[in-house]
XYZ file of C-alpha atoms in Angstrom:
517
model
C 68.073 -50.746 -20.060
C 68.044 -46.968 -20.391
C 64.507 -47.009 -21.719
C 63.306 -48.648 -18.508
C 64.452 -45.772 -16.328
C 61.361 -43.548 -16.787
C 59.117 -46.463 -15.893
C 61.311 -47.381 -12.927
C 61.322 -43.805 -11.650
C 57.545 -43.557 -12.131
C 56.921 -46.807 -10.291
C 59.231 -45.607 -7.511
C 57.118 -42.455 -7.257
C 53.904 -44.446 -7.224
C 55.282 -46.598 -4.421
C 55.177 -43.539 -2.169
C 51.382 -43.371 -2.540
C 50.509 -46.446 -0.422
C 53.042 -45.358 2.202
C 51.489 -41.888 2.355
C 47.983 -43.374 2.394
C 48.788 -45.672 5.326
C 50.666 -42.891 7.073
C 47.656 -40.562 7.037
C 44.803 -43.007 7.567
C 46.451 -45.752 9.615
C 49.718 -44.873 11.354
C 48.787 -41.323 12.330
C 45.362 -42.158 13.842
C 46.588 -45.253 15.683
C 49.761 -43.696 17.074
C 48.121 -40.349 17.840
C 45.223 -42.013 19.620
C 47.469 -44.240 21.710
C 49.874 -41.418 22.579
C 47.134 -38.889 23.336
C 45.179 -41.019 25.788
C 47.137 -44.252 26.312
C 49.212 -43.070 29.246
C 50.922 -45.732 31.437
C 48.892 -44.590 34.447
C 45.669 -45.269 32.569
C 46.845 -48.717 31.549
C 47.748 -49.526 35.156
C 44.348 -48.229 36.256
C 42.638 -50.553 33.784
C 44.645 -53.553 34.947
C 43.877 -52.843 38.611
C 40.166 -52.145 38.165
C 38.311 -55.334 39.235
C 35.555 -54.949 36.645
C 37.898 -54.278 33.727
C 40.271 -56.994 34.902
C 37.336 -59.399 34.705
C 36.687 -58.229 31.144
C 40.320 -58.904 30.259
C 40.190 -62.350 31.876
C 37.035 -63.323 29.964
C 38.588 -62.058 26.716
C 41.658 -64.195 27.350
C 40.013 -67.454 28.298
C 37.355 -67.332 25.573
C 40.117 -66.728 23.004
C 42.060 -69.723 24.352
C 38.928 -71.902 24.354
C 37.980 -70.750 20.842
C 41.480 -71.529 19.579
C 41.380 -75.001 21.134
C 37.986 -75.773 19.578
C 39.191 -74.456 16.216
C 42.145 -76.866 16.304
C 39.875 -79.685 17.453
C 37.742 -79.252 14.341
C 40.338 -77.843 11.949
C 43.168 -80.352 12.305
C 41.136 -83.453 11.257
C 39.609 -81.482 8.374
C 43.078 -80.332 7.321
C 44.362 -83.914 7.435
C 41.486 -85.117 5.255
C 41.703 -82.347 2.649
C 45.480 -81.942 2.497
C 46.506 -85.619 2.474
C 43.762 -87.344 0.502
C 41.991 -86.919 -2.812
C 38.400 -88.099 -3.113
C 35.209 -87.220 -4.919
C 33.803 -83.934 -3.696
C 37.001 -82.826 -1.963
C 37.081 -79.547 -3.895
C 33.510 -78.718 -2.915
C 34.196 -79.481 0.741
C 37.354 -77.368 0.622
C 35.322 -74.434 -0.701
C 32.605 -74.909 1.929
C 35.183 -74.843 4.720
C 36.787 -71.712 3.256
C 33.619 -69.704 2.580
C 32.798 -68.786 6.238
C 36.114 -66.958 6.608
C 35.129 -64.669 3.738
C 31.741 -64.000 5.295
C 31.163 -60.850 7.349
C 31.583 -61.796 10.993
C 28.107 -60.435 11.677
C 26.619 -62.962 9.208
C 28.377 -65.872 10.922
C 27.169 -64.551 14.272
C 23.625 -64.238 12.904
C 23.760 -67.851 11.766
C 24.777 -69.082 15.197
C 22.079 -66.885 16.732
C 19.525 -68.530 14.427
C 20.486 -71.915 15.875
C 21.024 -70.741 19.466
C 18.562 -67.843 19.971
C 19.847 -67.123 23.466
C 23.392 -66.438 22.323
C 25.928 -66.503 25.159
C 29.439 -67.807 25.601
C 28.896 -71.181 23.925
C 27.483 -69.434 20.878
C 30.513 -67.122 20.756
C 32.880 -70.109 20.873
C 31.002 -71.813 18.044
C 31.033 -68.698 15.878
C 34.773 -68.234 16.405
C 35.372 -71.868 15.462
C 33.256 -71.565 12.313
C 35.115 -68.426 11.304
C 38.643 -69.756 11.862
C 38.704 -73.413 10.755
C 39.744 -72.242 7.293
C 42.755 -70.478 8.853
C 44.058 -73.840 10.041
C 43.369 -75.345 6.620
C 45.168 -72.527 4.794
C 48.190 -72.321 7.117
C 48.754 -75.961 8.076
C 47.439 -77.714 4.938
C 50.275 -76.802 2.532
C 52.834 -77.876 5.131
C 51.071 -81.145 5.809
C 51.076 -81.928 2.096
C 54.877 -81.835 2.167
C 55.342 -84.510 4.828
C 57.094 -87.480 3.235
C 54.466 -90.203 2.969
C 56.953 -92.969 2.210
C 58.694 -92.369 5.538
C 55.396 -92.669 7.379
C 54.508 -95.891 5.558
C 57.912 -97.334 6.387
C 57.452 -96.520 10.072
C 53.992 -98.112 10.127
C 55.288 -101.224 8.345
C 57.868 -101.556 11.126
C 55.124 -101.642 13.763
C 54.541 -97.980 14.622
C 50.921 -97.097 15.280
C 49.439 -94.221 13.248
C 49.459 -92.031 16.359
C 53.107 -92.796 17.068
C 54.054 -92.134 13.443
C 52.223 -88.828 13.633
C 53.928 -87.817 16.890
C 57.436 -88.732 15.818
C 57.444 -87.866 12.107
C 54.492 -85.715 11.077
C 54.281 -83.411 14.081
C 57.900 -82.152 13.965
C 57.345 -81.105 10.345
C 54.010 -79.318 10.834
C 54.624 -77.957 14.348
C 55.755 -74.532 13.150
C 52.738 -74.159 10.848
C 50.383 -75.199 13.652
C 51.944 -72.638 15.967
C 51.492 -69.935 13.325
C 47.854 -70.948 12.882
C 47.287 -70.916 16.640
C 48.722 -67.397 16.898
C 46.541 -66.078 14.062
C 43.376 -67.762 15.362
C 44.015 -66.527 18.897
C 44.548 -62.982 17.599
C 41.257 -63.103 15.679
C 39.335 -64.454 18.675
C 40.989 -62.112 21.176
C 40.118 -59.086 19.032
C 36.656 -60.308 17.985
C 34.061 -57.546 17.972
C 31.104 -58.297 15.706
C 30.627 -61.854 17.003
C 30.624 -60.759 20.642
C 28.422 -57.736 19.907
C 25.723 -59.886 18.280
C 25.922 -63.007 20.445
C 27.114 -61.683 23.782
C 24.380 -59.242 24.659
C 24.850 -56.659 27.389
C 26.125 -59.183 29.928
C 29.143 -60.454 27.930
C 32.015 -57.990 27.673
C 35.393 -58.324 25.999
C 38.178 -55.810 25.540
C 36.985 -54.967 22.031
C 33.349 -54.398 22.967
C 34.416 -52.493 26.065
C 36.574 -50.166 23.948
C 33.485 -49.324 21.897
C 31.294 -48.932 24.989
C 33.742 -46.667 26.780
C 34.452 -44.517 23.710
C 31.042 -44.213 22.046
C 28.428 -44.787 24.737
C 30.221 -43.431 27.815
C 32.643 -41.012 26.161
C 35.627 -42.063 28.273
C 38.394 -41.961 25.666
C 41.181 -42.534 28.182
C 39.784 -45.827 29.438
C 38.939 -46.912 25.892
C 42.472 -46.158 24.709
C 44.042 -47.927 27.682
C 41.969 -51.018 26.886
C 43.058 -50.780 23.246
C 46.702 -50.618 24.365
C 46.314 -53.791 26.438
C 44.573 -55.562 23.563
C 47.154 -54.476 20.969
C 50.165 -55.447 23.090
C 48.675 -58.881 23.762
C 47.931 -59.553 20.093
C 51.374 -58.380 18.950
C 53.070 -60.566 21.555
C 51.099 -63.642 20.503
C 51.771 -63.036 16.810
C 55.495 -62.581 17.545
C 55.597 -65.887 19.417
C 53.750 -67.517 16.531
C 56.407 -66.352 14.084
C 59.258 -67.923 16.095
C 60.733 -70.896 14.279
C 62.019 -74.199 15.554
C 65.522 -75.141 14.556
C 64.258 -78.378 12.988
C 61.198 -76.853 11.359
C 60.934 -77.976 7.803
C 63.764 -80.464 7.805
C 63.430 -83.644 5.803
C 60.314 -82.767 3.854
C 59.611 -83.241 0.198
C 56.611 -82.302 -1.899
C 54.734 -85.581 -2.310
C 51.222 -84.309 -3.054
C 48.017 -86.045 -2.049
C 46.918 -89.592 -2.654
C 43.586 -91.029 -3.654
C 41.542 -92.726 -0.949
C 41.594 -95.935 -2.994
C 45.192 -96.345 -1.826
C 44.110 -96.557 1.831
C 44.235 -100.099 3.129
C 41.696 -99.469 5.892
C 38.705 -97.166 6.439
C 38.796 -95.661 2.956
C 35.693 -93.484 3.511
C 37.258 -91.879 6.615
C 38.779 -88.763 4.932
C 35.498 -87.946 3.173
C 33.532 -88.478 6.390
C 35.887 -86.280 8.419
C 35.876 -83.510 5.820
C 32.097 -83.735 5.422
C 31.468 -83.466 9.162
C 33.831 -80.517 9.437
C 32.237 -78.744 6.484
C 28.784 -79.354 7.954
C 29.876 -77.915 11.286
C 31.119 -74.652 9.780
C 28.490 -74.222 7.075
C 25.464 -74.936 9.295
C 25.188 -71.338 10.610
C 25.199 -69.939 7.074
C 22.379 -72.282 6.099
C 20.563 -71.365 9.306
C 20.656 -67.664 8.398
C 18.842 -68.286 5.130
C 16.375 -70.693 6.760
C 15.626 -68.341 9.622
C 14.890 -65.521 7.175
C 11.912 -67.457 5.761
C 10.723 -69.426 8.820
C 9.152 -68.219 12.031
C 7.357 -70.194 14.730
C 7.594 -73.351 12.665
C 5.993 -71.973 9.507
C 7.214 -70.488 6.255
C 6.847 -66.737 5.839
C 8.342 -63.890 3.840
C 7.373 -61.263 6.379
C 11.003 -60.461 7.158
C 11.884 -60.012 3.503
C 8.854 -57.791 2.886
C 9.814 -55.700 5.899
C 13.094 -54.817 4.204
C 11.371 -52.902 1.442
C 7.871 -51.889 2.590
C 8.975 -49.152 4.983
C 8.451 -51.149 8.187
C 12.041 -50.563 9.305
C 11.871 -46.797 8.853
C 10.348 -46.583 12.319
C 13.575 -47.939 13.840
C 15.869 -45.750 11.765
C 16.937 -48.344 9.194
C 16.368 -47.299 5.579
C 17.191 -50.465 3.642
C 17.463 -48.945 0.125
C 19.833 -46.321 1.510
C 21.792 -48.977 3.410
C 22.187 -51.167 0.312
C 23.185 -48.190 -1.835
C 25.745 -47.039 0.742
C 27.324 -50.496 1.074
C 27.499 -50.974 -2.700
C 29.000 -47.530 -3.220
C 31.541 -48.005 -0.455
C 32.538 -51.407 -1.892
C 33.150 -49.930 -5.346
C 35.112 -47.037 -3.880
C 37.164 -49.438 -1.749
C 38.149 -51.414 -4.846
C 39.093 -48.238 -6.705
C 41.331 -47.198 -3.814
C 42.823 -50.482 -2.573
C 43.675 -52.224 -5.865
C 45.683 -49.348 -7.456
C 47.495 -48.747 -4.154
C 48.322 -52.446 -3.862
C 49.617 -52.476 -7.444
C 51.750 -49.412 -6.705
C 53.172 -51.048 -3.571
C 54.356 -54.236 -5.311
C 57.568 -54.780 -7.265
C 58.180 -57.325 -9.990
C 61.662 -58.314 -8.870
C 61.326 -58.578 -5.084
C 59.135 -57.585 -2.182
C 59.323 -53.817 -1.684
C 59.353 -51.807 1.521
C 55.908 -50.478 0.656
C 54.625 -54.032 0.257
C 55.990 -54.986 3.671
C 54.588 -51.881 5.356
C 51.207 -52.552 3.756
C 50.832 -55.582 6.047
C 50.731 -53.343 9.143
C 46.901 -53.052 9.327
C 46.759 -56.795 10.002
C 48.495 -56.183 13.339
C 45.886 -53.772 14.732
C 42.212 -54.508 15.235
C 39.692 -52.471 13.302
C 38.194 -51.281 16.588
C 41.540 -49.791 17.615
C 41.766 -48.174 14.188
C 38.248 -46.788 14.527
C 39.058 -45.402 17.966
C 42.182 -43.723 16.610
C 40.208 -42.180 13.744
C 37.582 -40.760 16.114
C 40.263 -39.279 18.388
C 42.450 -37.897 15.602
C 39.935 -36.506 13.132
C 37.821 -34.683 15.683
C 38.790 -31.056 15.114
C 39.356 -28.611 12.263
C 40.905 -28.722 9.755
C 40.743 -32.528 9.997
C 37.240 -32.964 11.358
C 36.414 -35.818 8.988
C 34.580 -38.217 11.311
C 31.171 -37.480 9.827
C 32.274 -37.376 6.185
C 30.988 -40.249 4.051
C 34.226 -40.498 2.048
C 36.159 -41.596 5.135
C 34.354 -44.959 5.300
C 35.625 -46.420 1.988
C 39.054 -45.016 2.799
C 39.075 -46.930 6.079
C 37.752 -50.038 4.329
C 40.638 -49.712 1.861
C 43.094 -49.579 4.775
C 41.728 -52.908 6.039
C 41.626 -54.459 2.540
C 45.046 -53.256 1.374
C 47.103 -56.085 2.982
C 44.956 -58.743 1.312
C 45.105 -56.987 -2.048
C 48.898 -56.708 -1.783
C 49.257 -60.391 -0.903
C 47.185 -61.243 -3.975
C 48.895 -58.968 -6.498
C 52.523 -59.183 -5.309
C 53.177 -62.889 -6.016
C 51.398 -62.657 -9.380
C 53.520 -59.673 -10.424
C 56.743 -61.449 -9.450
C 55.646 -64.536 -11.360
C 55.873 -62.638 -14.661
C 58.977 -64.053 -16.311
C 61.756 -61.695 -17.257
C 62.288 -63.687 -20.447
C 58.829 -62.681 -21.689
C 59.565 -59.009 -21.090
C 62.987 -59.318 -22.745
C 61.378 -60.927 -25.776
C 58.861 -58.090 -26.028
C 61.706 -55.597 -25.738
C 63.650 -57.357 -28.506
C 60.572 -57.011 -30.713
C 60.660 -53.252 -30.227
C 58.126 -52.767 -27.413
C 58.907 -49.826 -25.159
C 58.588 -49.916 -21.353
C 54.981 -48.667 -21.235
C 53.930 -50.884 -24.132
C 55.453 -53.913 -22.380
C 53.513 -52.997 -19.261
C 50.214 -52.608 -21.083
C 50.498 -55.555 -23.473
C 52.513 -58.097 -21.484
C 52.521 -57.515 -17.719
C 49.000 -56.189 -17.269
C 47.240 -59.054 -19.125
C 49.275 -61.603 -17.150
C 48.340 -60.158 -13.768
C 44.735 -59.354 -14.703
C 43.370 -62.453 -12.872
C 45.219 -61.362 -9.737
C 43.762 -57.873 -10.080
C 40.285 -59.388 -10.349
C 40.899 -61.476 -7.228
C 42.200 -58.419 -5.372
C 39.119 -56.470 -6.422
C 36.839 -59.264 -5.231
C 38.456 -59.615 -1.827
C 38.582 -55.812 -1.370
C 34.855 -55.577 -2.094
C 34.178 -58.467 0.290
C 36.150 -56.729 3.049
C 34.190 -53.510 2.517
C 30.844 -55.319 2.534
C 31.689 -57.060 5.808
C 33.689 -54.460 7.772
C 32.095 -53.877 11.170
C 34.648 -52.686 13.740
C 35.926 -49.344 12.454
C 32.615 -48.704 10.687
C 30.796 -48.853 14.038
C 32.727 -45.751 15.139
C 32.180 -43.801 11.910
C 28.749 -44.845 10.650
C 25.989 -42.233 10.699
C 22.303 -42.416 9.789
C 23.040 -41.500 6.166
C 26.049 -43.799 5.826
C 24.836 -46.943 7.580
C 26.207 -50.138 6.016
C 24.619 -53.576 5.812
C 26.628 -55.166 8.684
C 25.756 -52.270 10.998
C 22.076 -52.558 10.025
C 22.127 -56.326 10.629
C 23.627 -55.814 14.071
C 21.006 -53.235 14.971
C 18.072 -55.330 13.757
C 19.221 -58.483 15.533
C 19.731 -56.508 18.725
C 16.151 -55.164 18.803
C 13.146 -56.977 20.248
C 10.313 -58.089 18.012
C 9.967 -61.095 15.686
C 9.586 -58.982 12.552
C 12.771 -57.023 13.210
C 14.651 -60.224 14.030
C 13.524 -61.938 10.857
C 14.343 -58.830 8.819
C 17.830 -58.938 10.350
C 18.274 -62.527 9.194
C 17.004 -61.624 5.734
C 19.453 -58.730 5.470
C 22.250 -60.995 6.726
C 21.378 -63.409 3.916
C 21.637 -60.574 1.398
C 25.023 -59.610 2.847
C 26.306 -63.176 2.662
C 25.228 -63.593 -0.953
C 26.846 -60.287 -1.907
C 30.132 -61.308 -0.310
C 30.060 -64.722 -1.997
C 29.547 -63.093 -5.376
C 32.252 -60.470 -4.853
C 34.747 -62.990 -3.503
C 33.981 -65.834 -5.924
C 37.223 -65.421 -7.865
C 39.208 -65.356 -4.658
C 37.558 -68.538 -3.387
C 38.307 -70.333 -6.657
C 41.963 -69.292 -6.544
C 42.188 -70.475 -2.927
C 40.702 -73.855 -3.782
C 43.164 -74.546 -6.588
C 46.314 -73.770 -4.608
């Protein structure tokens, strides 16, 4: 319709905004940083240096071990929650999902509360806690589609449950499992906050070494070369994960879940499996709260009082300022990310801007932070110390999630509804305000919640940019947990509890939408 052309042209103009935003604050810093210091000779030097080669080897094998443990816990939980319906299943689903929304530093603090020494085992546990929900989200919908009648027929003909799984279920879910493995491996390989809190000075991965070389030593060339190795590895794994089998998805129908009362044997098994899995991943979050009020076997609020009585001023942590900074950055992140995500999405099909908006998922936040420090280090773009850059960077990280929330909701708006409004005399802008906007308002709320949660938990890029006046809660938690002294430790757990509660509240709508899908 001719009347739609102004709106179409305006939306086309708006779609340039997220592309320009990502170009300035994502593509330019990352590419410029890698090109400026990531020379092939430096990469070769990193790969031939015995010490750095050992760092790369540890990064690789801990990521493989973490991925294996995540599957070991996540696959049974996914089977229980995607194939069976039982009392409390929704609650268990939410409990398994919540740790993924938590700041990584909170999950790490929880594991540290249970294993005070930290170390490699603690890192593996934290990675497993963080990523079980990835397996549930990626594999669960596919597993729901496996034809149950075919499996029951095979078992009635004498096939054992394991044989039925290997010959009928596995071919249908294999592609989804491979995708989940690639995503989990990428998260574990590029883990920064977990290793920083639990590893201590003796445990080094590529991500922590990038930060050490860039910030503490000042060797940008080595840091960039390490970032190149890390980025190439992650991209290669994600590419392999996206490869599809020729038989992937054949012969499946949407059958839904069945109630446990229909099981002939071991009816409590799905609830037991899901309960054990939920307990495994939620235990560190409970431990954070418990550790904030218990010390040496007795109850105490000393850590909580230390947050607000000025005790932490002596170590450079001003809690009221930290809380105000985090809250302000979260609000600013929402105000930036949600409008940009809305501008990137189209109602009819996925736009180029929407596709490009996924790019920040392919690069770790540490690599982004390194690129920002290298790029914005001289006039007229010397922005590294400016407070406004932090919510901008948080918006870069949150934008892909906001786009993935808003895009499907916008395309779900039926054209018939808009045509009916047009027939009743509503112009293009009136249709947008009175029809489209109310229908996508829940998606906008979810996008706002997840954007705020990302801002409240961002640790990697923020570590490069945070200053004394712009310290955020995750950075403060990491500093407190890394200092000696029982009061500082307990204050760190108390602040981690505050961070976790804030993220739960900001992401509540997102969690509810995840649970009902």
